[in-house]
Short mmCIF file of C-alpha atoms in Angstrom, two decimals:
data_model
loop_
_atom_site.label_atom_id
_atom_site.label_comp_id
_atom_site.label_asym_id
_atom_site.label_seq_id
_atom_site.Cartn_x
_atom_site.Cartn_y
_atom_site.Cartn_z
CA UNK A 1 -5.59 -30.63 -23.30
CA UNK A 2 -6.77 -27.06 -23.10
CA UNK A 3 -9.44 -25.92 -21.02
CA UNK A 4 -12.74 -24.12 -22.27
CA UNK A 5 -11.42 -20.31 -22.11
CA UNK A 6 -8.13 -21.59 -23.66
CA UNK A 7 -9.65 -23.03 -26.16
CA UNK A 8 -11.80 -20.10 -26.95
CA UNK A 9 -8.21 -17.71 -26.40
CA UNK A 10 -6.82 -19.50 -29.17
CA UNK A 11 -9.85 -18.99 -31.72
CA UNK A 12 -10.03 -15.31 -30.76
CA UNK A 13 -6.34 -14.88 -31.32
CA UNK A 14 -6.17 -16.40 -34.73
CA UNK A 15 -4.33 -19.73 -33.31
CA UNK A 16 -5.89 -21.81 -34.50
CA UNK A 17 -6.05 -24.17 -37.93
CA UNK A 18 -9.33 -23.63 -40.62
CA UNK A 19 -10.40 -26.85 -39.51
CA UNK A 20 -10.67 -26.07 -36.05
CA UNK A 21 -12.03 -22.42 -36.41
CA UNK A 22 -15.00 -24.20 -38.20
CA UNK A 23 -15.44 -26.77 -35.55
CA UNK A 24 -15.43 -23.91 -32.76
CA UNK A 25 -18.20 -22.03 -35.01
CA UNK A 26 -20.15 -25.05 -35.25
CA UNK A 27 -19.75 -25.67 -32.12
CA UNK A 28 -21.51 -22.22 -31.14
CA UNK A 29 -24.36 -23.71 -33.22
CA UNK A 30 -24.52 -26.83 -31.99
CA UNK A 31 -23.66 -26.61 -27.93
CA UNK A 32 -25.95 -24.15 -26.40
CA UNK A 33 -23.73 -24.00 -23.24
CA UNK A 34 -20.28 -23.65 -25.74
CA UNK A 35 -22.12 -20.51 -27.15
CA UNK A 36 -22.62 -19.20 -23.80
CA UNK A 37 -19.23 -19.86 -22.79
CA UNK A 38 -18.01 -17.70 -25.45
CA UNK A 39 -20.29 -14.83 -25.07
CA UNK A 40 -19.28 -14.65 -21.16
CA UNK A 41 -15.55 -14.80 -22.46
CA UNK A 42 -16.23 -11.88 -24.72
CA UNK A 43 -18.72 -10.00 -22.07
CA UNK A 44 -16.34 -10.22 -19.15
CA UNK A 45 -13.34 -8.81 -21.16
CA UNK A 46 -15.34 -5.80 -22.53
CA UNK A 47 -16.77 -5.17 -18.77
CA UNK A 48 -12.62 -5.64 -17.86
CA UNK A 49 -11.73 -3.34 -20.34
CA UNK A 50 -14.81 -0.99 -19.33
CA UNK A 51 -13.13 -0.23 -15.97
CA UNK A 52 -9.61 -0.74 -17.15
CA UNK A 53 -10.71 2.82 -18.83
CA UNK A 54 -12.90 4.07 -16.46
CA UNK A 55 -9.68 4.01 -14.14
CA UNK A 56 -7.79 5.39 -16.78
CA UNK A 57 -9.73 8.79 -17.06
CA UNK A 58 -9.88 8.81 -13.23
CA UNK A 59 -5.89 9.07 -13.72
CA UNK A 60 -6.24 11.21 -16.74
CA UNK A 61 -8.46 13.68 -14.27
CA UNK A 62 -5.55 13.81 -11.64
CA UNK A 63 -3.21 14.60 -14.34
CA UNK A 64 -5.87 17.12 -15.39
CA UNK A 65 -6.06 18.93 -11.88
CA UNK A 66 -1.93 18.70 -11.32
CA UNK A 67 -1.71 20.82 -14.22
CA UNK A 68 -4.50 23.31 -13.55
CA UNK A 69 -5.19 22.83 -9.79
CA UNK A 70 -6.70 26.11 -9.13
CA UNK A 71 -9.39 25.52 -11.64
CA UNK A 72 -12.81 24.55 -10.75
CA UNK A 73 -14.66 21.21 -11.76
CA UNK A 74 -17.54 23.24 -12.80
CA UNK A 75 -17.13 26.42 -15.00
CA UNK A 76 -19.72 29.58 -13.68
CA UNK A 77 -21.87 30.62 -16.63
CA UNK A 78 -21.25 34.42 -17.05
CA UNK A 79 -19.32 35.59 -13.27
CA UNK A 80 -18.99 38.93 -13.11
CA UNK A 81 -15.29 40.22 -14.05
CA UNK A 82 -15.35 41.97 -10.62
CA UNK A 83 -15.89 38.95 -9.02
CA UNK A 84 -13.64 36.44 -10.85
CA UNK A 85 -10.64 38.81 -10.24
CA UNK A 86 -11.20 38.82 -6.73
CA UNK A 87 -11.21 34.64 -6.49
CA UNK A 88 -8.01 34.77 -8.75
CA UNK A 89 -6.48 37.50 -6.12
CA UNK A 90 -7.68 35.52 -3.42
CA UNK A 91 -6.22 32.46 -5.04
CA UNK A 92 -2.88 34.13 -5.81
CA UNK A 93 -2.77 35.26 -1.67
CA UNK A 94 -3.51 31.93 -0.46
CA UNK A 95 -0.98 30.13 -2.87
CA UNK A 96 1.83 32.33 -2.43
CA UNK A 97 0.89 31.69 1.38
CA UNK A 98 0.99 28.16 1.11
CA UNK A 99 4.19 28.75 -0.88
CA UNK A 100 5.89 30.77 1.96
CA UNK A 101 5.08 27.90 4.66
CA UNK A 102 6.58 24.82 3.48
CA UNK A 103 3.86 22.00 4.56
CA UNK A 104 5.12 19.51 7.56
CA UNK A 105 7.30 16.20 5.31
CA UNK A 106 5.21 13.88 8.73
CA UNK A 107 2.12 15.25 7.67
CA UNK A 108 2.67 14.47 3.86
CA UNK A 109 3.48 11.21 4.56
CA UNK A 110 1.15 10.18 6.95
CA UNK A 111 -1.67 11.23 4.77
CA UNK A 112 0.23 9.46 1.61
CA UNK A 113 0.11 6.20 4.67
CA UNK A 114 -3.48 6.59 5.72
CA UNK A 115 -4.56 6.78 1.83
CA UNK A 116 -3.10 3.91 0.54
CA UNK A 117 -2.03 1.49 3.39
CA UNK A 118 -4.88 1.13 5.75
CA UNK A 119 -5.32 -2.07 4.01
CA UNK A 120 -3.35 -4.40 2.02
CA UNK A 121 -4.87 -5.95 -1.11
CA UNK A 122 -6.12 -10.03 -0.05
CA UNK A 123 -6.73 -12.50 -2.96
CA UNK A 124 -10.14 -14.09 -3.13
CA UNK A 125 -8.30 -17.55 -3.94
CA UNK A 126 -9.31 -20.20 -2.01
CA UNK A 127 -6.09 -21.35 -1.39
CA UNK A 128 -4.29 -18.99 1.06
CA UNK A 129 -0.75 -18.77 0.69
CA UNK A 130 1.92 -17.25 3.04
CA UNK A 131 2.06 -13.94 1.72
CA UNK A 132 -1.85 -13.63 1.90
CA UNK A 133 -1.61 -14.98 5.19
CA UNK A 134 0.50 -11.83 6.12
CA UNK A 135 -1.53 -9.26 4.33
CA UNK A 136 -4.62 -10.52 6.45
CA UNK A 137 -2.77 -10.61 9.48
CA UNK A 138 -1.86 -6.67 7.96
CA UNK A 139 -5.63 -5.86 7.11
CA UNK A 140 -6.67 -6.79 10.88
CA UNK A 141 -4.00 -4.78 12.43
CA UNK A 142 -2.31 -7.02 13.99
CA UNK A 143 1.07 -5.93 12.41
CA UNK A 144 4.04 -7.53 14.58
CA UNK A 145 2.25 -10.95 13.34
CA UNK A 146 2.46 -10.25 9.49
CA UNK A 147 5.66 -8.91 9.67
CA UNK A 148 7.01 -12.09 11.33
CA UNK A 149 5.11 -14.34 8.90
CA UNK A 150 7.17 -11.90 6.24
CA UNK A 151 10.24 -12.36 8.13
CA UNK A 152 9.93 -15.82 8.09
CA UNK A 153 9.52 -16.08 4.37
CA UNK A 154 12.49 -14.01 3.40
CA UNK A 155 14.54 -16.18 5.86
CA UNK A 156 12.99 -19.55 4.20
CA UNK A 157 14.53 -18.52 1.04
CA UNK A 158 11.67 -15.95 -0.70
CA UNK A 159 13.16 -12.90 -2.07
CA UNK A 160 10.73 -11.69 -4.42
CA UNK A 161 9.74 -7.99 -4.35
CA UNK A 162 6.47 -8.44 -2.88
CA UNK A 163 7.62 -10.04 -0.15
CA UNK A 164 10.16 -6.66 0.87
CA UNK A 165 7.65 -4.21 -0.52
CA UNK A 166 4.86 -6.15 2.31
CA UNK A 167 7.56 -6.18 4.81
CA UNK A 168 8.79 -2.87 4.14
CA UNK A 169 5.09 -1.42 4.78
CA UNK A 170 4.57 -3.41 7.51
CA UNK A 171 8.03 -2.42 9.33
CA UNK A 172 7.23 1.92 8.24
CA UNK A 173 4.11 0.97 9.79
CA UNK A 174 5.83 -0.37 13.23
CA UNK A 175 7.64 2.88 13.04
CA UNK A 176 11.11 0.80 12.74
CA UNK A 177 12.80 3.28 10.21
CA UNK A 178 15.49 1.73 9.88
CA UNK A 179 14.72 -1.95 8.86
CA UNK A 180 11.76 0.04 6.96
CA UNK A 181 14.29 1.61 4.50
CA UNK A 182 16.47 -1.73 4.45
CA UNK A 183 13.40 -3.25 2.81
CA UNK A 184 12.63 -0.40 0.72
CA UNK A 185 16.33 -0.19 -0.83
CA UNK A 186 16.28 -4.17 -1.40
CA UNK A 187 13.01 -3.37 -3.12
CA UNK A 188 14.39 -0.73 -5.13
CA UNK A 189 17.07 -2.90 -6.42
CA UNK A 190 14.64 -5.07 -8.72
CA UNK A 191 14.80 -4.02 -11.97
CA UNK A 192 10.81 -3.68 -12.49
CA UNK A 193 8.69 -1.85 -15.11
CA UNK A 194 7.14 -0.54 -11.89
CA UNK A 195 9.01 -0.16 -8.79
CA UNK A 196 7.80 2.25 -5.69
CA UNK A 197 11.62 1.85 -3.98
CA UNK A 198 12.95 4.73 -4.10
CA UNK A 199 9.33 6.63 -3.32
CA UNK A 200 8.82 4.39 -0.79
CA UNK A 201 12.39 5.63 1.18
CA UNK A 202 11.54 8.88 0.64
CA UNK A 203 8.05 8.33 2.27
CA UNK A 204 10.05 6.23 5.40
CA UNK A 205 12.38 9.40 5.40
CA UNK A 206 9.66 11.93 5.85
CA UNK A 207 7.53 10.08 8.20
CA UNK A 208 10.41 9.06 10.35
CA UNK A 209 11.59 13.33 9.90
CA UNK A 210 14.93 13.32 11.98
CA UNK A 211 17.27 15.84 11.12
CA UNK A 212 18.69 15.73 6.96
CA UNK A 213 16.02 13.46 6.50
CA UNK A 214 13.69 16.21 4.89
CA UNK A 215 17.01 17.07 2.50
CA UNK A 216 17.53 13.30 1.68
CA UNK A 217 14.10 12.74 0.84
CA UNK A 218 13.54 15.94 -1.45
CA UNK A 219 17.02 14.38 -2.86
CA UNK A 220 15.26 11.01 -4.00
CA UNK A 221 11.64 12.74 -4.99
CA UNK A 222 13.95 14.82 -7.40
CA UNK A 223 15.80 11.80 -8.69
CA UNK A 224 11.97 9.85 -8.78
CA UNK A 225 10.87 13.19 -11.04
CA UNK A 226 13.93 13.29 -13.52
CA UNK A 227 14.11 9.59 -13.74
CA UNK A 228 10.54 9.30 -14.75
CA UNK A 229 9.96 6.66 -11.65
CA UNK A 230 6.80 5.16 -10.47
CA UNK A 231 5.07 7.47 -8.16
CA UNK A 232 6.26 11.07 -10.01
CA UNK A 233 2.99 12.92 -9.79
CA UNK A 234 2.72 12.49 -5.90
CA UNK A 235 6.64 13.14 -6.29
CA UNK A 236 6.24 16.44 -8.18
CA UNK A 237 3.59 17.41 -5.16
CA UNK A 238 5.79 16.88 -2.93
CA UNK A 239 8.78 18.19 -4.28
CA UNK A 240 6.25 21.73 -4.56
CA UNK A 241 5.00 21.34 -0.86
CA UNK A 242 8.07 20.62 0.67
CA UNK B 1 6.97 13.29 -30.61
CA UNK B 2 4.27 11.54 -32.56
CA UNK B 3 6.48 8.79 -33.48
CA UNK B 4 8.01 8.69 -29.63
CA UNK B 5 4.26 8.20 -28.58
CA UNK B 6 3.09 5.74 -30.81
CA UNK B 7 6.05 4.04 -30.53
CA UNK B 8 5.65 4.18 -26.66
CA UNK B 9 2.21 2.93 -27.40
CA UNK B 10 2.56 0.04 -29.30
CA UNK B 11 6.18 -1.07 -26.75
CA UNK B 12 3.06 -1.80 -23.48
CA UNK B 13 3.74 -2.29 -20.39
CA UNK B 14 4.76 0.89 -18.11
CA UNK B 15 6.20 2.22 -21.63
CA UNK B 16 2.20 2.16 -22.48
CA UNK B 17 1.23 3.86 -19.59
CA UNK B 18 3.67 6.86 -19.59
CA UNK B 19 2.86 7.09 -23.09
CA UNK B 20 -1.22 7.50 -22.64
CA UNK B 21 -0.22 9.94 -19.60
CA UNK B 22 1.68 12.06 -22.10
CA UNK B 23 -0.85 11.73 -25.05
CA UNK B 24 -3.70 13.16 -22.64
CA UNK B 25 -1.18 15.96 -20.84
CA UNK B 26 0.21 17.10 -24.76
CA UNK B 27 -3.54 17.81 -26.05
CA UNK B 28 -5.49 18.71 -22.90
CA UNK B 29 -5.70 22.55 -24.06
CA UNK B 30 -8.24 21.04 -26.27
CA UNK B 31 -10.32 20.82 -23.12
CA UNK B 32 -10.83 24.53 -22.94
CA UNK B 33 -11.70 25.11 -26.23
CA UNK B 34 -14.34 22.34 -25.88
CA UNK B 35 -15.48 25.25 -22.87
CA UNK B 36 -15.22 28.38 -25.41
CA UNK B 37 -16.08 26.61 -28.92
CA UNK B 38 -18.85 24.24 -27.95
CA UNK B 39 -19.76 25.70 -25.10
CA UNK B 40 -19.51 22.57 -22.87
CA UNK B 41 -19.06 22.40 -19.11
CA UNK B 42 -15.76 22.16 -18.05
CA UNK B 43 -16.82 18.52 -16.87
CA UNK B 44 -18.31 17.48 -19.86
CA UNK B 45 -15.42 19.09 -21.71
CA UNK B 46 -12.99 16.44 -19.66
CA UNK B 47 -15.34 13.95 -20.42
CA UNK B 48 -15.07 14.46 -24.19
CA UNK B 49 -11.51 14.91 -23.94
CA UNK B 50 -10.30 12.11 -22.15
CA UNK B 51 -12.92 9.76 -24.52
CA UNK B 52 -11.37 10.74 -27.51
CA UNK B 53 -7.48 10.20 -26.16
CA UNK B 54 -8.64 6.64 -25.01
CA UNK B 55 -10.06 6.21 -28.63
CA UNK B 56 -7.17 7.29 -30.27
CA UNK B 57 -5.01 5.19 -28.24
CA UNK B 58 -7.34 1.96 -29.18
CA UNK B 59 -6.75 2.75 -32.64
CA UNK B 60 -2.97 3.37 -32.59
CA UNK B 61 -2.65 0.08 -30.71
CA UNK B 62 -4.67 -1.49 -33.11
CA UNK B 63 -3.51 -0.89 -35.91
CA UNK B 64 -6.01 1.29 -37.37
CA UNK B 65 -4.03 4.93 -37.42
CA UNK B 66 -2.26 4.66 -40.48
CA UNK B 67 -0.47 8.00 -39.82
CA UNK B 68 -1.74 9.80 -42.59
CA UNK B 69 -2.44 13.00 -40.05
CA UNK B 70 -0.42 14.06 -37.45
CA UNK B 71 -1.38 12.72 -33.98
CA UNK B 72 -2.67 16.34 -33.04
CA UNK B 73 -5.15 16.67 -35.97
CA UNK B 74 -6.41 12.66 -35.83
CA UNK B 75 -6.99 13.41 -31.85
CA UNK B 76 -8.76 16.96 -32.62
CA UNK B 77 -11.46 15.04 -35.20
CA UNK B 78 -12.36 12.80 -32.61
CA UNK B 79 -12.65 15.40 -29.98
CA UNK B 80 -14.49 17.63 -32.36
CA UNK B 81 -17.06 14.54 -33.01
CA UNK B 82 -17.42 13.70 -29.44
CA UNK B 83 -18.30 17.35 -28.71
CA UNK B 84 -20.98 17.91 -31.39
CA UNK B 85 -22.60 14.77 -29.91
CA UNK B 86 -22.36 15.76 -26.26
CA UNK B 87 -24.06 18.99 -27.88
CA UNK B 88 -26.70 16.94 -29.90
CA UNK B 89 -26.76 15.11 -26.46
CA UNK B 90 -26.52 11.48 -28.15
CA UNK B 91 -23.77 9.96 -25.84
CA UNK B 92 -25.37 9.37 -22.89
CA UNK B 93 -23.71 6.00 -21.83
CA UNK B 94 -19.79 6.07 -21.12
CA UNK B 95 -19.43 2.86 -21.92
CA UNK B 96 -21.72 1.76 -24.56
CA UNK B 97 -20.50 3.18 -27.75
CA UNK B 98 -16.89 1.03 -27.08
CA UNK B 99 -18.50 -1.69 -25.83
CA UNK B 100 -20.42 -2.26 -29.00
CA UNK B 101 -17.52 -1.49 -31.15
CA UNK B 102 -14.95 -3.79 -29.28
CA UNK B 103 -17.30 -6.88 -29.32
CA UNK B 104 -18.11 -6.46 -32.97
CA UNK B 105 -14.62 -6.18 -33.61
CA UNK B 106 -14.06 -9.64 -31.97
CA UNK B 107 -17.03 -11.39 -34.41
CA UNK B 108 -15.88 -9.37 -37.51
CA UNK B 109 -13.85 -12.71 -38.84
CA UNK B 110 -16.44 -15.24 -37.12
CA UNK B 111 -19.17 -16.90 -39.67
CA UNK B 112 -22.30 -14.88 -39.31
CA UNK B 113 -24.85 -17.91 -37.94
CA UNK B 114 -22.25 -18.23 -35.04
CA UNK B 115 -21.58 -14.39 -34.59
CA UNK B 116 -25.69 -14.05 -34.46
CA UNK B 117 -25.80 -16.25 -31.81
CA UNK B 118 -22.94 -14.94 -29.79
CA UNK B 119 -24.21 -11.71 -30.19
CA UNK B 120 -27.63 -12.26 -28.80
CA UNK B 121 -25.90 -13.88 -25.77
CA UNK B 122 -23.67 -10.79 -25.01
CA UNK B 123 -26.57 -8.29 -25.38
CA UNK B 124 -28.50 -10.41 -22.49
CA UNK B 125 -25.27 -9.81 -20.83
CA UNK B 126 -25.89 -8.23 -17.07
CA UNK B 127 -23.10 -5.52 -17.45
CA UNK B 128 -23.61 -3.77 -14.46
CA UNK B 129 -23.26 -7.24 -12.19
CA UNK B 130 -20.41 -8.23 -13.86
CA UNK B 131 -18.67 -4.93 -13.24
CA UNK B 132 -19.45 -5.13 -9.39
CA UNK B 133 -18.08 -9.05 -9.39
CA UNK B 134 -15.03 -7.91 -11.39
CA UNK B 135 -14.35 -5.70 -8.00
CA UNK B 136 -15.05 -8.47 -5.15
CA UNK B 137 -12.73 -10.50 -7.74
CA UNK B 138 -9.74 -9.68 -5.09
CA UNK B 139 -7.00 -7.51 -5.67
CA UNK B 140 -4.65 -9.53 -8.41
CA UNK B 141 -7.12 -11.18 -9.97
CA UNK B 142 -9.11 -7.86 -10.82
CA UNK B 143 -5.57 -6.56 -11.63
CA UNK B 144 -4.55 -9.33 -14.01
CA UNK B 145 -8.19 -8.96 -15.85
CA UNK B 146 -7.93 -5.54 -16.33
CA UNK B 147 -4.15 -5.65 -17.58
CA UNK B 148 -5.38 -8.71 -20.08
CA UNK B 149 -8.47 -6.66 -21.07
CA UNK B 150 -6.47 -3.86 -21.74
CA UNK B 151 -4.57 -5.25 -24.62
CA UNK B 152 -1.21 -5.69 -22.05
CA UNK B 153 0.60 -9.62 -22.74
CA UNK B 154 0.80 -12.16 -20.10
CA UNK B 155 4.45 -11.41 -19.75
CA UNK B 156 3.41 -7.60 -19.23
CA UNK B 157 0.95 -8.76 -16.94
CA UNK B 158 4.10 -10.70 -14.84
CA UNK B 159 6.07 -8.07 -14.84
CA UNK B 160 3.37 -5.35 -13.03
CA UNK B 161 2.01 -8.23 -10.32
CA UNK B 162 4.97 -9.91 -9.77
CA UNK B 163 3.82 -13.19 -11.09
CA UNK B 164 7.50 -15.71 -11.45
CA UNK B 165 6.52 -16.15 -15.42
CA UNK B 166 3.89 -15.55 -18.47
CA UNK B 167 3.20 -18.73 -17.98
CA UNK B 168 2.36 -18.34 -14.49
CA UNK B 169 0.47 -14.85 -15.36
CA UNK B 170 -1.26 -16.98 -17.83
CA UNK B 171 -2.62 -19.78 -15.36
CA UNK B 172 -3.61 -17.69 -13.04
CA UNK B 173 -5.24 -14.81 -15.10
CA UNK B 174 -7.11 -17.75 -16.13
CA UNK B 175 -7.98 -18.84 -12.76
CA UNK B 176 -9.87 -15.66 -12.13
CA UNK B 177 -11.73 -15.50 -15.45
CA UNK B 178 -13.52 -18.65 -14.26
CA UNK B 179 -13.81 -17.27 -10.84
CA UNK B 180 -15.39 -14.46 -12.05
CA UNK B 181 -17.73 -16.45 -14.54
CA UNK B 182 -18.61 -18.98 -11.38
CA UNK B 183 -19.49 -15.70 -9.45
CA UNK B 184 -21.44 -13.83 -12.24
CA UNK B 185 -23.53 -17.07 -12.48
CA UNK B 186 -24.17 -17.95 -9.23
CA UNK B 187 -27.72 -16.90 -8.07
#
């Protein structure tokens, strides 16, 4: 039998018989605590989809500021001519600057590491499972612990992407290179809609910066850009920084 | 390219997303002339911008652009609108002209004693808690909502969390919806 908010999925996407649609309407009528059921149904997908677009302008805005990164967030009413030529000289000097010294691949990376991986997503659900196991184990630094609870999953028989992206992160994090881009190739094997592989090697290769690693991992951010991979903005950055 | 992006549109998933990305990059010029025309803040001019792609992508998934303009002219009406009103300063909530739109849109085939009811309960609706509980929700669960929200299938939603199957997407997207309702009604 389905539960409340399947029931109320089905009305909303038309899956229902006549006979039940009017039984679910006068059931709104009838059941006070029905009719609130469905109006949180409705309310919590609008306040879902409210942030669903909020985050989409916030990635809308980075696109924004890729393509016109010297502009400011805040036009000046009525600057002087004088004045704006000398901030777009200025701007000109300090770009061609930054365009004559190639920034450090380690020091990409590590920001790229301390933006995004200082902690690991953990599920609320009361149930903790293995891989949420690790990812605490992850969030309270104690790292050699979640990557063995990893380890021991993959060797139990679980070969799901997660499970090499976490242990890839974990291992890059451990500074074992090596293993790091072993888990990062097997991850960039799964044919997702989504998959961070190949970025995720080139990241290893730049934070681990021996020599032809710099080359290899322009190599892949170029093959991330024209493939149209996940990660191509911060790609395309790179690719211009490098 | 109109028919590449609506077609890229309507596909979901990642082909969704690359698609919005390129519907906002094609147009954003309009964003200066939103500066020069209207004489908007560069801010505001984002603002008005990046509303009226998100509309237009609404109604292309939808259903509702029929085509009969090109994408360029259908996105430049909307963006023309939202910048008169922004200049008549009327919008002054980002998210309550969609919100009203999307949950009438829900009602519009529901029989009007029931959608009067429903209504009042969604008005008395505490927006701004159930926002902040949608982000303690955890990680996948606020994931999956957003994703189902968004218009993206269950199988969609597998495929960008990982979840084995629809079915399991399903289950557990449906897990956190009452999580989320046991939260927002807790005292």
């Amino acid at each position: 039998m389905e539960n409340g908010i399947e029931h109320i999925e089905a009305y909303f996407g038309k899956e229902v018989s006549a006979e039940e649609s009017r039984r679910f309407e006068q059931a709104i009528l009838e059941d006070p605590a029905f009719a609130e059921e469905v109006a949180f149904y409705l309310s919590a997908k609008q306040a879902a989809r409210d942030l669903a677009e909020v985050e989409k302008k916030e990635r809308f805005l980075q696109l924004y500021r890729q393509e016109a990164p010297s502009r400011p967030v805040r036009t000046m009413a009525r600057a002087g001519w004088v004045a704006i030529a000398a901030v777009v000289f200025g701007a000109l000097l300090f770009s061609w600057y930054l365009y004559q010294k190639p920034a450090a691949p380690g020091k990409l990376a590590n920001r790229y590491i301390e933006q995004h991986w200082q902690t690991l997503g953990v599920s609320m659900s009361s149930r903790e499972d293995s891989i949420q196991t690790g990812l605490r184990l992850y969030n309270e630094g104690k790292w050699p612990e979640a990557l063995k609870q990893f380890e021991i999953m993959i060797r139990s028989g679980n070969t799901g992407p997660a499970i090499k992206k976490y242990a890839g992160i974990v291992t890059l994090r451990l500074k074992d290179y090596d293993k790091a881009l072993l888990y990062f190739k097997q991850l960039a094997a799964y044919p997702l809609y989504a998959n961070p592989g190949l970025f995720y090697q080139a990241l290893t290769l730049m934070e681990r910066n021996q020599s032809g690693d710099s080359e290899n991992a322009k190599q892949l951010l170029q093959q991330i850009v024209k493939n149209d991979l996940e990660e191509k903005e911060t790609a395309l950055e790179w690719l211009r920084k490098l | 390219m109109d028919r590449t992006l609506t077609a890229g549109l309507l596909q979901g998933g990642i082909h969704k997303r690359r698609a919005e990305e390129q519907l906002f990059t094609s147009y954003a010029y309009f964003i200066k002339e939103g500066i020069k025309k209207y004489s908007l803040q560069e801010e505001d001019a984002f603002d008005a911008y990046s509303d009226s792609v998100l509309s237009a992508i609404e109604k292309i998934t939808n259903g509702s652009f029929e085509s009969r303009s090109s994408l360029k002219t259908y996105l430049y009406q909307i963006f023309h609108n939202k910048c008169v009103d922004l200049l008549r300063k009327k919008t002054t909530n980002k998210y309550s002209v969609h919100k009203t739109l999307s949950i009438k849109e829900s009602l519009f085939d529901i029989s009007d004693a029931a959608r009067s009811v429903i209504q009042r309960l969604v008005d008395k609706s505490d927006w701004a808690a159930l926002r902040q509980k949608l982000d303690v929700l955890g990680d996948n669960c606020r994931k999956a909502l957003l994703l189902w929200a968004d218009g993206h299938s269950d199988q969609e939603i597998a495929t960008f969390i990982d979840y084995k199957t629809a079915a399991v997407a399903k289950t557990s997207r449906i897990r956190c919806l009452e999580k989320l309702r046991q939260l927002y009604k807790a005292p």
